[in-house]
Structure formats: C-alpha cells, structure tokens
C-alpha cells in the first residue's frame, strides 16, 4: 500500500505542511513511523480524510485556487468503480472532487488503486487521469 509523508499529504490536501502536521498531532490524520522515524500516512487513510475534509470545508482559506479549464489537479484516488467495460475514478485534489469516466482497461493499465496519487487533467468537459 502507498504511504505519504506529511509534506506529500499536505500538497495533496491543498494545505501547508504545518497544517498537516497540526492535524496529525491532533489525531485528525492517523500516522505511523517508518524505519527511519519519518511520519507516514497510509494512502487509504489519506483518501478517506481528504473526502471528509472536502465535505466539512475546513481546509486552509489561502489554498490555491484552480480556475483555468486546462488545469492539472494533483490529488489522491478516493474511489474506483469498475464495470465490465467502463470505470469511474474519483480524485480528491484539495477541496476539489473530480470524477472521470474511462475504460476499465485504462484503469488497469495505469494500475490505479484507492489511496494512490494521481493527477486529473481537465480540458473543457473532459477529465484525464495521469498516474504520478
């Protein structure tokens, strides 16, 4: 399973590393330490927290704003629904929840999993997913 450092989690949540540290210290985000003592957050835990955070609207007020239709939204995969041919992938990118409909084959080729870092690229009404 993918794990993230506090800094990586902060970037994916659209907040400062200090804010992410405070949330971890307060027990809002579950962390564990690796063999070198770094605090890590399990990808599935971070995905769940990012959805909770977006719903509650308690992120940093000075988080970057995404306004161009040709933006890249780095985030974390929070849900994948696979059908026989099609798939739906949800990404939480800071306060933004993006949903992309693509083929099941594309999801499998990218190796997408809940808790994994990915980037949603938006152009007009299309959302493309890049594994990062």
mmCIF file of C-alpha atoms in Angstrom:
data_model
loop_
_atom_site.group_PDB
_atom_site.id
_atom_site.type_symbol
_atom_site.label_atom_id
_atom_site.label_comp_id
_atom_site.label_asym_id
_atom_site.label_seq_id
_atom_site.Cartn_x
_atom_site.Cartn_y
_atom_site.Cartn_z
ATOM 1 C CA UNK A 1 0.000 0.000 0.000
ATOM 2 C CA UNK A 2 1.135 3.504 -0.778
ATOM 3 C CA UNK A 3 2.088 5.765 2.136
ATOM 4 C CA UNK A 4 2.702 9.510 2.094
ATOM 5 C CA UNK A 5 4.926 11.824 4.096
ATOM 6 C CA UNK A 6 3.362 14.794 5.873
ATOM 7 C CA UNK A 7 4.655 17.094 3.108
ATOM 8 C CA UNK A 8 3.206 14.942 0.335
ATOM 9 C CA UNK A 9 -0.118 14.685 2.168
ATOM 10 C CA UNK A 10 -0.197 18.469 2.611
ATOM 11 C CA UNK A 11 0.328 19.014 -1.113
ATOM 12 C CA UNK A 12 -2.437 16.548 -1.997
ATOM 13 C CA UNK A 13 -4.810 18.158 0.513
ATOM 14 C CA UNK A 14 -4.006 21.682 -0.671
ATOM 15 C CA UNK A 15 -2.739 22.869 2.727
ATOM 16 C CA UNK A 16 0.619 23.810 4.223
ATOM 17 C CA UNK A 17 2.872 21.131 5.759
ATOM 18 C CA UNK A 18 2.445 22.897 9.122
ATOM 19 C CA UNK A 19 -1.337 22.476 8.905
ATOM 20 C CA UNK A 20 -0.958 18.787 8.029
ATOM 21 C CA UNK A 21 1.423 18.338 10.983
ATOM 22 C CA UNK A 22 -1.043 20.025 13.338
ATOM 23 C CA UNK A 23 -3.843 17.751 12.092
ATOM 24 C CA UNK A 24 -1.627 14.683 12.605
ATOM 25 C CA UNK A 25 -0.575 15.888 16.089
ATOM 26 C CA UNK A 26 -4.238 16.433 16.995
ATOM 27 C CA UNK A 27 -5.126 12.923 15.823
ATOM 28 C CA UNK A 28 -7.239 14.036 12.868
ATOM 29 C CA UNK A 29 -4.975 12.049 10.495
ATOM 30 C CA UNK A 30 -3.663 8.642 11.532
ATOM 31 C CA UNK A 31 0.106 8.345 11.064
ATOM 32 C CA UNK A 32 2.774 5.741 11.616
ATOM 33 C CA UNK A 33 6.569 5.922 11.551
ATOM 34 C CA UNK A 34 8.851 4.185 9.068
ATOM 35 C CA UNK A 35 12.192 2.592 9.963
ATOM 36 C CA UNK A 36 13.946 5.966 9.725
ATOM 37 C CA UNK A 37 11.420 7.678 12.008
ATOM 38 C CA UNK A 38 9.513 9.676 9.370
ATOM 39 C CA UNK A 39 5.791 10.066 9.956
ATOM 40 C CA UNK A 40 3.751 8.477 7.175
ATOM 41 C CA UNK A 41 0.061 8.396 6.345
ATOM 42 C CA UNK A 42 -1.464 5.310 4.738
ATOM 43 C CA UNK A 43 -2.915 6.099 1.303
ATOM 44 C CA UNK A 44 -6.368 4.722 2.132
ATOM 45 C CA UNK A 45 -6.472 6.762 5.350
ATOM 46 C CA UNK A 46 -5.421 9.894 3.467
ATOM 47 C CA UNK A 47 -8.073 9.271 0.794
ATOM 48 C CA UNK A 48 -10.789 8.982 3.449
ATOM 49 C CA UNK A 49 -9.519 12.068 5.295
ATOM 50 C CA UNK A 50 -9.421 14.111 2.073
ATOM 51 C CA UNK A 51 -13.074 13.326 1.371
ATOM 52 C CA UNK A 52 -14.026 14.193 4.970
ATOM 53 C CA UNK A 53 -12.050 17.435 4.765
ATOM 54 C CA UNK A 54 -13.687 18.484 1.495
ATOM 55 C CA UNK A 55 -17.159 17.782 2.887
ATOM 56 C CA UNK A 56 -16.514 19.740 6.085
ATOM 57 C CA UNK A 57 -14.896 22.679 4.292
ATOM 58 C CA UNK A 58 -12.217 23.065 6.972
ATOM 59 C CA UNK A 59 -9.162 23.395 4.744
ATOM 60 C CA UNK A 60 -6.901 26.412 4.664
ATOM 61 C CA UNK A 61 -8.551 29.531 3.347
ATOM 62 C CA UNK A 62 -5.429 30.502 1.379
ATOM 63 C CA UNK A 63 -5.269 27.173 -0.515
ATOM 64 C CA UNK A 64 -4.514 27.643 -4.212
ATOM 65 C CA UNK A 65 -7.464 28.321 -6.464
ATOM 66 C CA UNK A 66 -7.826 26.425 -9.733
ATOM 67 C CA UNK A 67 -9.638 28.471 -12.341
ATOM 68 C CA UNK A 68 -8.372 27.516 -15.807
ATOM 69 C CA UNK A 69 -10.186 24.762 -17.682
ATOM 70 C CA UNK A 70 -6.798 23.348 -18.678
ATOM 71 C CA UNK A 71 -5.514 22.744 -15.174
ATOM 72 C CA UNK A 72 -3.834 19.749 -13.685
ATOM 73 C CA UNK A 73 -5.273 18.745 -10.313
ATOM 74 C CA UNK A 74 -2.814 16.573 -8.370
ATOM 75 C CA UNK A 75 -4.647 14.590 -5.761
ATOM 76 C CA UNK A 76 -5.411 11.195 -4.330
ATOM 77 C CA UNK A 77 -7.684 8.472 -5.717
ATOM 78 C CA UNK A 78 -10.639 8.134 -3.335
ATOM 79 C CA UNK A 79 -12.889 5.688 -5.219
ATOM 80 C CA UNK A 80 -12.844 3.381 -8.226
ATOM 81 C CA UNK A 81 -15.965 1.713 -9.607
ATOM 82 C CA UNK A 82 -15.231 -0.929 -12.237
ATOM 83 C CA UNK A 83 -17.811 -2.197 -14.702
ATOM 84 C CA UNK A 84 -17.368 -4.803 -17.419
ATOM 85 C CA UNK A 85 -16.143 -2.182 -19.918
ATOM 86 C CA UNK A 86 -16.260 1.234 -18.241
ATOM 87 C CA UNK A 87 -14.883 2.605 -14.978
ATOM 88 C CA UNK A 88 -15.410 5.635 -12.766
ATOM 89 C CA UNK A 89 -12.447 7.138 -10.900
ATOM 90 C CA UNK A 90 -12.811 9.803 -8.215
ATOM 91 C CA UNK A 91 -9.915 12.035 -7.192
ATOM 92 C CA UNK A 92 -9.853 14.458 -4.279
ATOM 93 C CA UNK A 93 -7.493 17.319 -5.143
ATOM 94 C CA UNK A 94 -7.504 19.660 -2.175
ATOM 95 C CA UNK A 95 -11.078 20.970 -1.959
ATOM 96 C CA UNK A 96 -11.898 19.702 -5.467
ATOM 97 C CA UNK A 97 -13.573 16.336 -6.142
ATOM 98 C CA UNK A 98 -13.101 15.216 -9.733
ATOM 99 C CA UNK A 99 -14.785 12.251 -11.369
ATOM 100 C CA UNK A 100 -13.587 10.701 -14.616
ATOM 101 C CA UNK A 101 -15.331 8.068 -16.709
ATOM 102 C CA UNK A 102 -12.861 5.951 -18.635
ATOM 103 C CA UNK A 103 -12.408 2.401 -19.784
ATOM 104 C CA UNK A 104 -11.753 -0.423 -17.357
ATOM 105 C CA UNK A 105 -8.696 -1.252 -19.455
ATOM 106 C CA UNK A 106 -7.255 2.254 -18.880
ATOM 107 C CA UNK A 107 -7.688 1.913 -15.099
ATOM 108 C CA UNK A 108 -5.971 -1.478 -15.156
ATOM 109 C CA UNK A 109 -3.113 -0.249 -17.391
ATOM 110 C CA UNK A 110 -2.495 2.699 -15.052
ATOM 111 C CA UNK A 111 -2.649 0.373 -12.052
ATOM 112 C CA UNK A 112 -4.937 2.812 -10.246
ATOM 113 C CA UNK A 113 -5.887 1.999 -6.655
ATOM 114 C CA UNK A 114 -7.655 3.881 -3.874
ATOM 115 C CA UNK A 115 -5.077 5.810 -1.867
ATOM 116 C CA UNK A 116 -2.718 6.280 -4.817
ATOM 117 C CA UNK A 117 -1.528 9.669 -6.005
ATOM 118 C CA UNK A 118 -2.868 10.699 -9.416
ATOM 119 C CA UNK A 119 -3.412 13.872 -11.407
ATOM 120 C CA UNK A 120 -6.701 14.798 -13.054
ATOM 121 C CA UNK A 121 -6.192 16.946 -16.148
ATOM 122 C CA UNK A 122 -9.232 18.964 -17.097
ATOM 123 C CA UNK A 123 -9.838 20.424 -20.537
ATOM 124 C CA UNK A 124 -13.316 21.647 -21.346
ATOM 125 C CA UNK A 125 -15.636 18.833 -20.247
ATOM 126 C CA UNK A 126 -13.008 16.064 -20.342
ATOM 127 C CA UNK A 127 -11.096 14.795 -17.304
ATOM 128 C CA UNK A 128 -7.968 12.757 -17.995
ATOM 129 C CA UNK A 129 -6.126 10.782 -15.304
ATOM 130 C CA UNK A 130 -2.308 10.588 -15.129
ATOM 131 C CA UNK A 131 -0.672 8.261 -12.651
ATOM 132 C CA UNK A 132 2.014 10.258 -10.818
#
